[in-house]
Amino acid sequence: MDKVVIVFVALIHVSVSLWTCTSDLDCSSQAGSVCVAGSCQCPAGQEAISTGTRCVGVAPYHTSPCFETNQCSRLWINYECRRTDNNTEGTCECMEGNHYFLGRCWRSRDYRETCQRDEECITTPRDPYALKCDGVCVCADGYYERQRGECRKIGNAVGDGCVVNEDCHFPDAVCDIRHFNCTIRSDDRSDTLNLNELVYFSTEETNALSDREVESVHNTRCTNDSECDTPATCTFGACVCPTGFYKYNGTCYAELGTPSTPEQCDGILAVVIDGICSCPPNFFYHENMRSCIRVSRRLTDSCMVDAHCHTFGAQSRCGAPREPWGLRSCECITENAVWDQNRNICRLFAGVGEGCEVDNDCLAGELQITCVKNEEGQGFCSCPPHLTEFEGLCLTSGLVLGDDCQATPECNGTQNSICTNNKCSCAEGFQQEGDYCAPVIGGPCTQDTDCVIQNTECRNTTDGLTCQCHDGLVGYEQQCYTVSPGINASCTVSAQCKATMGETVDCVDGLCACIADHHYRDGRCWRITGLFESCSRTSECYLSDMSGVVSCRNGRCQCDFNHPYSETLNTCVSSGTTIYGSLVTILTLFMLINI
Ligand SMILES: *[C@@H]1O[C@H](CO)[C@@H](O)[C@H](O)[C@H]1NC(C)=O
Ligand SMILES: *[C@@H]1O[C@H](CO)[C@@H](O)[C@H](O)[C@H]1NC(C)=O
Ligand SMILES: *[C@@H]1O[C@H](CO)[C@@H](O)[C@H](O)[C@H]1NC(C)=O
Ligand SMILES: *[C@@H]1O[C@H](CO)[C@@H](O)[C@H](O)[C@H]1NC(C)=O
Ligand SMILES: *[C@@H]1O[C@H](CO)[C@@H](O)[C@H](O)[C@H]1NC(C)=O
Ligand SMILES: *[C@@H]1O[C@H](CO)[C@@H](O)[C@H](O)[C@H]1NC(C)=O
Ligand SMILES: *[C@@H]1O[C@H](CO)[C@@H](O)[C@H](O)[C@H]1NC(C)=O
């Protein structure tokens, strides 16, 4: 028992006073600390990191600058100090798979996923109030499901907030997208929108999107809350904004979801609704929970991030920059959805066997298929009677070369054809001959008549039965050529020469010749190997005009015995030449001496 107490006391001691001191100078081992009442402590608004060797600013908010994960502990669970590397400052963030809301991190649960709390439920178009937890995440009360997993706030009366017509749920209702409120449809043409006005809106809001950086310096010292401007409280010896607020330009601003005054609710497009700092109905929430996402009114509106496009559903994205201005605009993710002009939405497809209401909901590949209702009135997407289902597609059959197709089984009207790039075309190893696919040279065959290329026959090869040129001929680019007998023989293509002499010959100016850096010897072309260079066979050895006198001995090209090497001439010379050369030398020397 005593031991436990002692350890406990020791721990407290360590965390409070790391070093005893008499002046700030004694505290140099804890960089930035000061001497307070005989112990080195970080100054107000700072905390110790790197096991107490350094003081840095506290990190009380989401996105606060930080160095160590435990600095971010105000985020409750699943938080981290996200840094690019161990030496740079990072920011307090929620870990992957979590989101920030109401001052802490929550495990993110998508539509229809099991959950424990409403706060966990969030989908791609981000509105933390759109879903509730009912064992699984479902649309919250007052929200409707526009399509699978997309819950939007219902406008029940004229004047209620909206973004698209579908948000307004009463007779003859439309959404007036100049003011984003529901109104009664009118035929008055003067009411129609001025397009330039819309473009102006978008640009203005886009410019305002720059992110605010949370402040890290808290140098307003305090000892109790009443010394801090409301709503800040005295924490870490300094005035810090309470949970649900962030500090910017010396002021505490409310995050989205926090009860606040209009002045505190200062994020882009943020408004106070029922006393809570919120986004207008069916505007979406930025992940930092400070600003709202501007809505795009038309699919062609400019955008910077995918979230700008979620007016058109989760299956929309901000497309790639386009020439000439590099502007990006919203587009549907065509693998999953199709643009529906009437509903102003990238409409999700239901596949074969999935639930549907109308034919338009159903898509098999790129083919619109039918929604068939069962006895209970539930609809399921099915292939029309004349088509057969195959791997989620509805297929026809009997298509021939050149027909539009979805999958290879449909192209059975022409033998040996497949579906590539949505057209029936000849399979690999075949080429089109009129309206059928004939084997190419090397392509599979069963009998000689299959091989329609001139001078070919069906032969048993290592690849099975394939079309090959007759004996004495060689195939090149789907033609058969006569094999050239050897060097200097006439040729049209290099394959004719290679068939007899291998890869080191080419057809040059109509004759078979060695390729560069090669020489002809003993029926083949070999890489040029000079005197004294290493070799593995005599044929490789080369000496200009007289290769016959060099041979490969002891792994090197050397002069043969009848033609010794002359250092003076740097070549092989006949024995006679050597003696003659020596005589000339001696004579010359003799003459020189006598003169
Ligand atoms: C950063 O520090 C952690 C813990 O000290 C270590 O596990 C990790 O390997 C370091 N990463 C790099 C990139 O140095
Ligand atoms: C819609 O909002 C605008 C601007 O806030 C307002 O002037 C207008 O009266 C509202 N419309 C309706 C039908 O409430
Ligand atoms: C807080 O400080 C104020 C003035 O500085 C003082 O009047 C008040 O009694 C203090 N409250 C507490 C709880 O210490
Ligand atoms: C910062 O606050 C000061 C005084 O409160 C104000 O004058 C200034 O405009 C603010 N700056 C920004 C960028 O909000
Ligand atoms: C193509 O396949 C379908 C279904 O498998 C079959 O009914 C049809 O007879 C075939 N057509 C040809 C020309 O082989
Ligand atoms: C092709 O050759 C292989 C091996 O020589 C032999 O087993 C096979 O039966 C032959 N096929 C035909 C169709 O002649
Ligand atoms: C090829 O022909 C040329 C010109 O007739 C001749 O000089 C050369 O020696 C011949 N090459 C061979 C390897 O026979």
GROMACS .gro file of C-alpha atoms in nm, residues 135-557:
model
  423
  135GLY     CA    1  -3.012   0.090  -3.493
  136VAL     CA    2  -2.887   0.188  -3.836
  137CYS     CA    3  -2.851   0.538  -3.980
  138VAL     CA    4  -3.174   0.651  -4.149
  139CYS     CA    5  -3.321   0.985  -4.258
  140ALA     CA    6  -3.404   1.210  -3.961
  141ASP     CA    7  -3.755   1.341  -3.894
  142GLY     CA    8  -3.834   1.635  -4.119
  143TYR     CA    9  -3.604   1.498  -4.389
  144TYR     CA   10  -3.696   1.298  -4.701
  145GLU     CA   11  -3.491   1.048  -4.895
  146ARG     CA   12  -3.428   1.203  -5.235
  147GLN     CA   13  -3.256   0.888  -5.347
  148ARG     CA   14  -3.070   0.603  -5.176
  149GLY     CA   15  -2.881   0.749  -4.879
  150GLU     CA   16  -2.948   1.116  -4.961
  151CYS     CA   17  -3.164   1.272  -4.692
  152ARG     CA   18  -3.274   1.633  -4.745
  153LYS     CA   19  -3.473   1.878  -4.537
  154ILE     CA   20  -3.838   1.906  -4.636
  155GLY     CA   21  -3.983   2.247  -4.719
  156ASN     CA   22  -4.344   2.228  -4.598
  157ALA     CA   23  -4.469   2.577  -4.673
  158VAL     CA   24  -4.405   2.887  -4.882
  159GLY     CA   25  -4.088   3.055  -4.751
  160ASP     CA   26  -3.924   2.738  -4.615
  161GLY     CA   27  -3.563   2.687  -4.717
  162CYS     CA   28  -3.481   2.478  -5.024
  163VAL     CA   29  -3.220   2.430  -5.294
  164VAL     CA   30  -3.402   2.218  -5.554
  165ASN     CA   31  -3.770   2.190  -5.645
  166GLU     CA   32  -3.794   1.843  -5.490
  167ASP     CA   33  -3.723   1.995  -5.147
  168CYS     CA   34  -4.062   2.170  -5.145
  169HIS     CA   35  -4.331   1.920  -5.051
  170PHE     CA   36  -4.667   2.088  -5.116
  171PRO     CA   37  -4.887   2.132  -5.426
  172ASP     CA   38  -4.748   2.347  -5.709
  173ALA     CA   39  -4.435   2.418  -5.507
  174VAL     CA   40  -4.105   2.515  -5.667
  175CYS     CA   41  -3.781   2.634  -5.518
  176ASP     CA   42  -3.694   2.997  -5.589
  177ILE     CA   43  -3.318   2.960  -5.619
  178ARG     CA   44  -3.254   3.335  -5.599
  179HIS     CA   45  -3.359   3.330  -5.235
  180PHE     CA   46  -3.348   2.954  -5.167
  181ASN     CA   47  -3.703   2.943  -5.039
  182CYS     CA   48  -4.011   2.751  -5.149
  183THR     CA   49  -4.271   2.937  -5.349
  184ILE     CA   50  -4.576   2.864  -5.568
  185ARG     CA   51  -4.504   2.787  -5.933
  186SER     CA   52  -4.590   3.089  -6.147
  187ASP     CA   53  -4.611   3.122  -6.523
  188ASP     CA   54  -4.485   3.478  -6.507
  189ARG     CA   55  -4.184   3.480  -6.740
  190SER     CA   56  -4.041   3.796  -6.582
  191ASP     CA   57  -3.971   3.580  -6.279
  192THR     CA   58  -3.722   3.360  -6.463
  193LEU     CA   59  -3.367   3.391  -6.355
  194ASN     CA   60  -3.108   3.610  -6.508
  195LEU     CA   61  -2.823   3.371  -6.585
  196ASN     CA   62  -2.553   3.634  -6.537
  197GLU     CA   63  -2.684   3.700  -6.190
  198LEU     CA   64  -2.630   3.332  -6.109
  199VAL     CA   65  -2.276   3.326  -6.241
  200TYR     CA   66  -2.202   3.632  -6.032
  201PHE     CA   67  -2.327   3.460  -5.718
  202SER     CA   68  -2.106   3.158  -5.773
  203THR     CA   69  -1.788   3.355  -5.831
  204GLU     CA   70  -1.841   3.569  -5.525
  205GLU     CA   71  -1.895   3.271  -5.301
  206THR     CA   72  -1.605   3.079  -5.450
  207ASN     CA   73  -1.369   3.362  -5.363
  208ALA     CA   74  -1.490   3.363  -5.006
  209LEU     CA   75  -1.401   2.998  -4.953
  210SER     CA   76  -1.050   3.043  -4.819
  211ASP     CA   77  -1.004   2.857  -4.492
  212ARG     CA   78  -0.957   3.035  -4.164
  213GLU     CA   79  -0.660   2.923  -3.962
  214VAL     CA   80  -0.720   2.853  -3.598
  215GLU     CA   81  -0.495   3.053  -3.368
  216SER     CA   82  -0.237   2.874  -3.160
  217VAL     CA   83  -0.119   3.156  -2.936
  218HIS     CA   84  -0.305   3.197  -2.611
  219ASN     CA   85  -0.117   3.466  -2.427
  220THR     CA   86  -0.403   3.616  -2.231
  221ARG     CA   87  -0.298   3.499  -1.887
  222CYS     CA   88  -0.565   3.431  -1.631
  223THR     CA   89  -0.625   3.268  -1.300
  224ASN     CA   90  -1.004   3.246  -1.314
  225ASP     CA   91  -1.278   3.254  -1.579
  226SER     CA   92  -1.401   3.602  -1.497
  227GLU     CA   93  -1.075   3.744  -1.633
  228CYS     CA   94  -1.155   3.613  -1.983
  229ASP     CA   95  -1.390   3.767  -2.239
  230THR     CA   96  -1.701   3.549  -2.269
  231PRO     CA   97  -1.730   3.279  -2.381
  232ALA     CA   98  -1.361   3.204  -2.321
  233THR     CA   99  -1.267   3.026  -2.000
  234CYS     CA  100  -0.944   3.012  -1.803
  235THR     CA  101  -0.772   2.687  -1.903
  236PHE     CA  102  -0.398   2.607  -1.901
  237GLY     CA  103  -0.350   2.946  -1.727
  238ALA     CA  104  -0.475   3.129  -2.036
  239CYS     CA  105  -0.809   3.229  -2.181
  240VAL     CA  106  -0.923   2.953  -2.418
  241CYS     CA  107  -1.247   2.933  -2.615
  242PRO     CA  108  -1.488   2.668  -2.486
  243THR     CA  109  -1.564   2.344  -2.668
  244GLY     CA  110  -1.760   2.415  -2.986
  245PHE     CA  111  -1.578   2.742  -3.049
  246TYR     CA  112  -1.251   2.825  -3.225
  247LYS     CA  113  -1.025   3.127  -3.190
  248TYR     CA  114  -0.967   3.352  -3.487
  249ASN     CA  115  -0.837   3.709  -3.488
  250GLY     CA  116  -0.848   3.713  -3.107
  251THR     CA  117  -1.219   3.627  -3.090
  252CYS     CA  118  -1.410   3.307  -3.009
  253TYR     CA  119  -1.632   3.209  -3.303
  254ALA     CA  120  -1.899   2.939  -3.288
  255GLU     CA  121  -1.863   2.623  -3.491
  256LEU     CA  122  -2.159   2.483  -3.682
  257GLY     CA  123  -2.381   2.299  -3.434
  258THR     CA  124  -2.295   2.525  -3.139
  259PRO     CA  125  -2.560   2.743  -2.970
  260SER     CA  126  -2.451   3.096  -3.054
  261THR     CA  127  -2.535   3.456  -3.124
  262PRO     CA  128  -2.542   3.582  -3.484
  263GLU     CA  129  -2.208   3.762  -3.426
  264GLN     CA  130  -2.037   3.441  -3.312
  265CYS     CA  131  -2.178   3.240  -3.605
  266ASP     CA  132  -1.944   3.399  -3.857
  267GLY     CA  133  -1.851   3.110  -4.095
  268ILE     CA  134  -1.912   3.144  -4.468
  269LEU     CA  135  -2.288   3.122  -4.539
  270ALA     CA  136  -2.351   3.015  -4.177
  271VAL     CA  137  -2.674   3.135  -4.010
  272VAL     CA  138  -2.830   3.097  -3.666
  273ILE     CA  139  -3.139   2.875  -3.681
  274ASP     CA  140  -3.328   2.808  -3.356
  275GLY     CA  141  -3.034   2.948  -3.162
  276ILE     CA  142  -2.783   2.709  -3.324
  277CYS     CA  143  -2.511   2.815  -3.566
  278SER     CA  144  -2.615   2.617  -3.877
  279CYS     CA  145  -2.610   2.600  -4.255
  280PRO     CA  146  -2.923   2.707  -4.444
  281PRO     CA  147  -3.157   2.416  -4.530
  282ASN     CA  148  -2.995   2.174  -4.777
  283PHE     CA  149  -2.667   2.358  -4.789
  284PHE     CA  150  -2.390   2.122  -4.679
  285TYR     CA  151  -2.140   2.148  -4.394
  286HIS     CA  152  -1.767   2.185  -4.444
  287GLU     CA  153  -1.566   1.916  -4.263
  288ASN     CA  154  -1.409   2.183  -4.042
  289MET     CA  155  -1.760   2.265  -3.914
  290ARG     CA  156  -1.697   2.639  -3.947
  291SER     CA  157  -1.832   2.716  -4.293
  292CYS     CA  158  -2.109   2.594  -4.516
  293ILE     CA  159  -2.059   2.470  -4.869
  294ARG     CA  160  -2.200   2.698  -5.134
  295VAL     CA  161  -2.459   2.523  -5.347
  296SER     CA  162  -2.435   2.492  -5.722
  297ARG     CA  163  -2.763   2.582  -5.885
  298ARG     CA  164  -2.696   2.426  -6.223
  299LEU     CA  165  -2.485   2.128  -6.323
  300THR     CA  166  -2.275   2.358  -6.541
  301ASP     CA  167  -2.185   2.592  -6.253
  302SER     CA  168  -1.818   2.627  -6.169
  303CYS     CA  169  -1.685   2.426  -5.875
  304MET     CA  170  -1.361   2.372  -5.684
  305VAL     CA  171  -1.433   2.060  -5.479
  306ASP     CA  172  -1.680   1.772  -5.511
  307ALA     CA  173  -1.884   1.907  -5.219
  308HIS     CA  174  -1.990   2.207  -5.433
  309CYS     CA  175  -2.174   1.964  -5.660
  310HIS     CA  176  -2.376   1.774  -5.401
  311THR     CA  177  -2.687   1.972  -5.494
  312PHE     CA  178  -2.708   1.710  -5.766
  313GLY     CA  179  -2.667   1.417  -5.528
  314ALA     CA  180  -2.378   1.215  -5.397
  315GLN     CA  181  -2.311   1.075  -5.745
  316SER     CA  182  -2.186   1.410  -5.874
  317ARG     CA  183  -1.833   1.544  -5.865
  318CYS     CA  184  -1.628   1.845  -5.963
  319GLY     CA  185  -1.490   1.755  -6.305
  320ALA     CA  186  -1.138   1.803  -6.437
  321PRO     CA  187  -1.025   2.155  -6.536
  322ARG     CA  188  -1.133   2.242  -6.888
  323GLU     CA  189  -0.970   2.447  -7.163
  324PRO     CA  190  -0.933   2.734  -7.225
  325TRP     CA  191  -0.973   2.885  -6.875
  326GLY     CA  192  -0.901   2.582  -6.657
  327LEU     CA  193  -1.249   2.611  -6.503
  328ARG     CA  194  -1.404   2.307  -6.344
  329SER     CA  195  -1.772   2.228  -6.342
  330CYS     CA  196  -2.000   1.967  -6.188
  331GLU     CA  197  -2.063   1.637  -6.364
  332CYS     CA  198  -2.229   1.304  -6.287
  333ILE     CA  199  -2.019   1.000  -6.198
  334THR     CA  200  -2.133   0.813  -6.507
  335GLU     CA  201  -2.049   0.467  -6.376
  336ASN     CA  202  -2.322   0.499  -6.112
  337ALA     CA  203  -2.563   0.765  -6.225
  338VAL     CA  204  -2.718   0.943  -6.517
  339TRP     CA  205  -2.812   1.311  -6.542
  340ASP     CA  206  -3.184   1.363  -6.494
  341GLN     CA  207  -3.272   1.709  -6.621
  342ASN     CA  208  -3.623   1.711  -6.477
  343ARG     CA  209  -3.517   1.617  -6.126
  344ASN     CA  210  -3.191   1.815  -6.136
  345ILE     CA  211  -3.005   1.513  -6.003
  346CYS     CA  212  -2.740   1.259  -6.096
  347ARG     CA  213  -2.980   0.969  -6.067
  348LEU     CA  214  -2.845   0.644  -5.923
  349PHE     CA  215  -2.908   0.333  -6.123
  350ALA     CA  216  -3.064   0.017  -5.992
  351GLY     CA  217  -2.921  -0.297  -6.150
  352VAL     CA  218  -3.091  -0.620  -6.256
  353GLY     CA  219  -3.282  -0.756  -5.955
  354GLU     CA  220  -3.259  -0.433  -5.749
  355GLY     CA  221  -3.561  -0.241  -5.629
  356CYS     CA  222  -3.715   0.030  -5.851
  357GLU     CA  223  -4.021   0.240  -5.903
  358VAL     CA  224  -4.008   0.329  -6.271
  359ASP     CA  225  -3.819   0.198  -6.575
  360ASN     CA  226  -3.592   0.504  -6.553
  361ASP     CA  227  -3.441   0.377  -6.227
  362CYS     CA  228  -3.311   0.064  -6.394
  363LEU     CA  229  -2.990   0.030  -6.582
  364ALA     CA  230  -2.799  -0.276  -6.691
  365GLY     CA  231  -2.463  -0.156  -6.819
  366GLU     CA  232  -2.569   0.134  -7.041
  367LEU     CA  233  -2.901  -0.018  -7.133
  368GLN     CA  234  -3.225   0.115  -6.988
  369ILE     CA  235  -3.423  -0.188  -6.873
  370THR     CA  236  -3.767  -0.238  -6.724
  371CYS     CA  237  -3.907  -0.210  -6.373
  372VAL     CA  238  -4.140  -0.506  -6.317
  373LYS     CA  239  -4.380  -0.502  -6.020
  374ASN     CA  240  -4.454  -0.820  -5.826
  375GLU     CA  241  -4.790  -0.908  -5.668
  376GLU     CA  242  -4.723  -0.694  -5.361
  377GLY     CA  243  -4.649  -0.398  -5.587
  378GLN     CA  244  -4.273  -0.399  -5.521
  379GLY     CA  245  -4.071  -0.317  -5.830
  380PHE     CA  246  -3.758  -0.498  -5.944
  381CYS     CA  247  -3.539  -0.416  -6.241
  382SER     CA  248  -3.550  -0.700  -6.495
  383CYS     CA  249  -3.433  -0.767  -6.847
  384PRO     CA  250  -3.700  -0.718  -7.116
  385PRO     CA  251  -3.837  -1.052  -7.244
  386HIS     CA  252  -3.621  -1.068  -7.559
  387LEU     CA  253  -3.296  -1.025  -7.365
  388THR     CA  254  -3.115  -1.268  -7.134
  389GLU     CA  255  -2.938  -1.173  -6.814
  390PHE     CA  256  -2.563  -1.227  -6.800
  391GLU     CA  257  -2.342  -1.087  -6.523
  392GLY     CA  258  -2.574  -0.795  -6.451
  393LEU     CA  259  -2.628  -0.714  -6.818
  394CYS     CA  260  -2.925  -0.782  -7.041
  395LEU     CA  261  -2.792  -0.935  -7.358
  396THR     CA  262  -2.920  -1.000  -7.708
  397SER     CA  263  -2.752  -1.255  -7.938
  398GLY     CA  264  -2.666  -1.327  -8.298
  399LEU     CA  265  -2.480  -0.997  -8.350
  400VAL     CA  266  -2.228  -0.993  -8.638
  401LEU     CA  267  -1.905  -0.806  -8.711
  402GLY     CA  268  -1.946  -0.430  -8.670
  403ASP     CA  269  -2.267  -0.448  -8.462
  404ASP     CA  270  -2.288  -0.254  -8.134
  405CYS     CA  271  -2.250  -0.493  -7.841
  406GLN     CA  272  -2.221  -0.501  -7.460
  407ALA     CA  273  -2.049  -0.836  -7.410
  408THR     CA  274  -1.887  -1.110  -7.617
  409PRO     CA  275  -2.171  -1.367  -7.588
  410GLU     CA  276  -2.383  -1.133  -7.800
  411CYS     CA  277  -2.143  -1.154  -8.095
  412ASN     CA  278  -2.218  -1.520  -8.169
  413GLY     CA  279  -2.351  -1.429  -8.516
  414THR     CA  280  -1.988  -1.432  -8.641
  415GLN     CA  281  -1.750  -1.708  -8.537
  416ASN     CA  282  -1.428  -1.606  -8.361
  417SER     CA  283  -1.554  -1.256  -8.287
  418ILE     CA  284  -1.558  -1.075  -7.951
  419CYS     CA  285  -1.702  -0.752  -7.813
  420THR     CA  286  -1.432  -0.484  -7.787
  421ASN     CA  287  -1.502  -0.112  -7.746
  422ASN     CA  288  -1.872  -0.194  -7.778
  423LYS     CA  289  -1.838  -0.339  -8.131
  424CYS     CA  290  -1.830  -0.700  -8.242
  425SER     CA  291  -1.485  -0.749  -8.393
  426CYS     CA  292  -1.246  -1.036  -8.467
  427ALA     CA  293  -1.082  -1.203  -8.168
  428GLU     CA  294  -0.705  -1.211  -8.123
  429GLY     CA  295  -0.544  -1.441  -8.380
  430PHE     CA  296  -0.806  -1.354  -8.642
  431GLN     CA  297  -0.856  -1.081  -8.895
  432GLN     CA  298  -1.160  -0.967  -9.083
  433GLU     CA  299  -1.201  -1.123  -9.430
  434GLY     CA  300  -1.526  -0.989  -9.573
  435ASP     CA  301  -1.794  -1.080  -9.320
  436TYR     CA  302  -1.606  -1.344  -9.127
  437CYS     CA  303  -1.294  -1.371  -8.909
  438ALA     CA  304  -1.005  -1.566  -9.064
  439PRO     CA  305  -0.702  -1.680  -8.869
  440VAL     CA  306  -0.390  -1.470  -8.911
  441ILE     CA  307  -0.051  -1.639  -8.958
  442GLY     CA  308  -0.005  -1.811  -8.621
  443GLY     CA  309  -0.381  -1.798  -8.551
  444PRO     CA  310  -0.576  -2.115  -8.463
  445CYS     CA  311  -0.723  -2.335  -8.739
  446THR     CA  312  -0.863  -2.686  -8.780
  447GLN     CA  313  -0.796  -2.750  -9.149
  448ASP     CA  314  -0.598  -2.604  -9.440
  449THR     CA  315  -0.903  -2.431  -9.588
  450ASP     CA  316  -0.929  -2.217  -9.271
  451CYS     CA  317  -0.601  -2.052  -9.365
  452VAL     CA  318  -0.702  -1.799  -9.629
  453ILE     CA  319  -0.375  -1.607  -9.651
  454GLN     CA  320  -0.187  -1.701  -9.969
  455ASN     CA  321   0.064  -1.985  -9.932
  456THR     CA  322  -0.046  -2.082  -9.580
  457GLU     CA  323  -0.158  -2.415  -9.441
  458CYS     CA  324  -0.289  -2.549  -9.110
  459ARG     CA  325   0.000  -2.708  -8.923
  460ASN     CA  326   0.053  -2.875  -8.585
  461THR     CA  327   0.286  -2.646  -8.387
  462THR     CA  328   0.381  -2.604  -8.023
  463ASP     CA  329   0.081  -2.367  -8.000
  464GLY     CA  330  -0.151  -2.636  -8.137
  465LEU     CA  331  -0.293  -2.625  -8.490
  466THR     CA  332  -0.213  -2.285  -8.641
  467CYS     CA  333  -0.194  -2.128  -8.985
  468GLN     CA  334   0.167  -2.127  -9.108
  469CYS     CA  335   0.347  -2.043  -9.434
  470HIS     CA  336   0.438  -2.335  -9.661
  471ASP     CA  337   0.789  -2.478  -9.624
  472GLY     CA  338   1.061  -2.250  -9.759
  473LEU     CA  339   0.849  -1.944  -9.686
  474VAL     CA  340   0.849  -1.712  -9.387
  475GLY     CA  341   0.554  -1.511  -9.251
  476TYR     CA  342   0.580  -1.137  -9.197
  477GLU     CA  343   0.288  -0.900  -9.134
  478GLN     CA  344   0.033  -1.153  -9.260
  479GLN     CA  345   0.218  -1.238  -9.585
  480CYS     CA  346   0.447  -1.526  -9.676
  481TYR     CA  347   0.788  -1.451  -9.831
  482THR     CA  348   1.054  -1.686  -9.971
  483VAL     CA  349   1.340  -1.749  -9.733
  484SER     CA  350   1.668  -1.584  -9.847
  485PRO     CA  351   1.947  -1.844  -9.863
  486GLY     CA  352   2.229  -1.639  -9.706
  487ILE     CA  353   2.433  -1.323  -9.694
  488ASN     CA  354   2.406  -1.100 -10.004
  489ALA     CA  355   2.096  -1.289 -10.117
  490SER     CA  356   1.813  -1.073 -10.245
  491CYS     CA  357   1.529  -0.991 -10.007
  492THR     CA  358   1.227  -0.765  -9.958
  493VAL     CA  359   1.186  -0.784  -9.579
  494SER     CA  360   1.436  -0.863  -9.305
  495ALA     CA  361   1.237  -1.168  -9.193
  496GLN     CA  362   1.355  -1.347  -9.510
  497CYS     CA  363   1.720  -1.307  -9.403
  498LYS     CA  364   1.660  -1.376  -9.034
  499ALA     CA  365   1.490  -1.706  -9.119
  500THR     CA  366   1.829  -1.848  -9.226
  501MET     CA  367   2.083  -1.638  -9.037
  502GLY     CA  368   1.912  -1.524  -8.717
  503GLU     CA  369   1.853  -1.183  -8.565
  504THR     CA  370   2.187  -1.026  -8.659
  505VAL     CA  371   2.097  -0.971  -9.026
  506ASP     CA  372   1.874  -0.717  -9.192
  507CYS     CA  373   1.750  -0.662  -9.543
  508VAL     CA  374   1.941  -0.355  -9.662
  509ASP     CA  375   1.886  -0.217 -10.011
  510GLY     CA  376   1.735  -0.546 -10.127
  511LEU     CA  377   2.019  -0.767 -10.000
  512CYS     CA  378   2.073  -0.956  -9.676
  513ALA     CA  379   2.349  -0.782  -9.478
  514CYS     CA  380   2.488  -0.783  -9.125
  515ILE     CA  381   2.344  -0.530  -8.883
  516ALA     CA  382   2.572  -0.253  -8.750
  517ASP     CA  383   2.885  -0.354  -8.551
  518HIS     CA  384   2.863  -0.705  -8.692
  519HIS     CA  385   3.071  -0.891  -8.950
  520TYR     CA  386   3.008  -1.196  -9.164
  521ARG     CA  387   3.208  -1.509  -9.097
  522ASP     CA  388   3.132  -1.881  -9.121
  523GLY     CA  389   2.778  -1.839  -9.247
  524ARG     CA  390   2.654  -1.591  -8.985
  525CYS     CA  391   2.689  -1.234  -8.867
  526TRP     CA  392   2.875  -1.193  -8.538
  527ARG     CA  393   2.943  -0.896  -8.316
  528ILE     CA  394   3.279  -0.751  -8.417
  529THR     CA  395   3.547  -0.875  -8.171
  530GLY     CA  396   3.891  -0.719  -8.229
  531LEU     CA  397   4.241  -0.847  -8.157
  532PHE     CA  398   4.298  -0.943  -7.791
  533GLU     CA  399   3.931  -0.885  -7.701
  534SER     CA  400   3.762  -1.171  -7.521
  535CYS     CA  401   3.579  -1.425  -7.734
  536SER     CA  402   3.410  -1.762  -7.710
  537ARG     CA  403   3.450  -1.880  -8.069
  538THR     CA  404   3.678  -1.804  -8.365
  539SER     CA  405   3.387  -1.687  -8.582
  540GLU     CA  406   3.353  -1.377  -8.361
  541CYS     CA  407   3.709  -1.257  -8.426
  542TYR     CA  408   3.747  -0.983  -8.677
  543LEU     CA  409   4.040  -0.812  -8.845
  544SER     CA  410   3.958  -0.579  -9.129
  545ASP     CA  411   3.998  -0.751  -9.467
  546MET     CA  412   4.174  -1.054  -9.317
  547SER     CA  413   3.958  -1.206  -9.045
  548GLY     CA  414   4.080  -1.548  -9.163
  549VAL     CA  415   4.411  -1.503  -8.984
  550VAL     CA  416   4.259  -1.439  -8.636
  551SER     CA  417   4.123  -1.709  -8.414
  552CYS     CA  418   3.991  -1.745  -8.061
  553ARG     CA  419   4.261  -1.887  -7.833
  554ASN     CA  420   4.261  -1.887  -7.454
  555GLY     CA  421   3.945  -1.677  -7.461
  556ARG     CA  422   4.099  -1.396  -7.671
  557CYS     CA  423   4.109  -1.317  -8.040
   0.00000   0.00000   0.00000
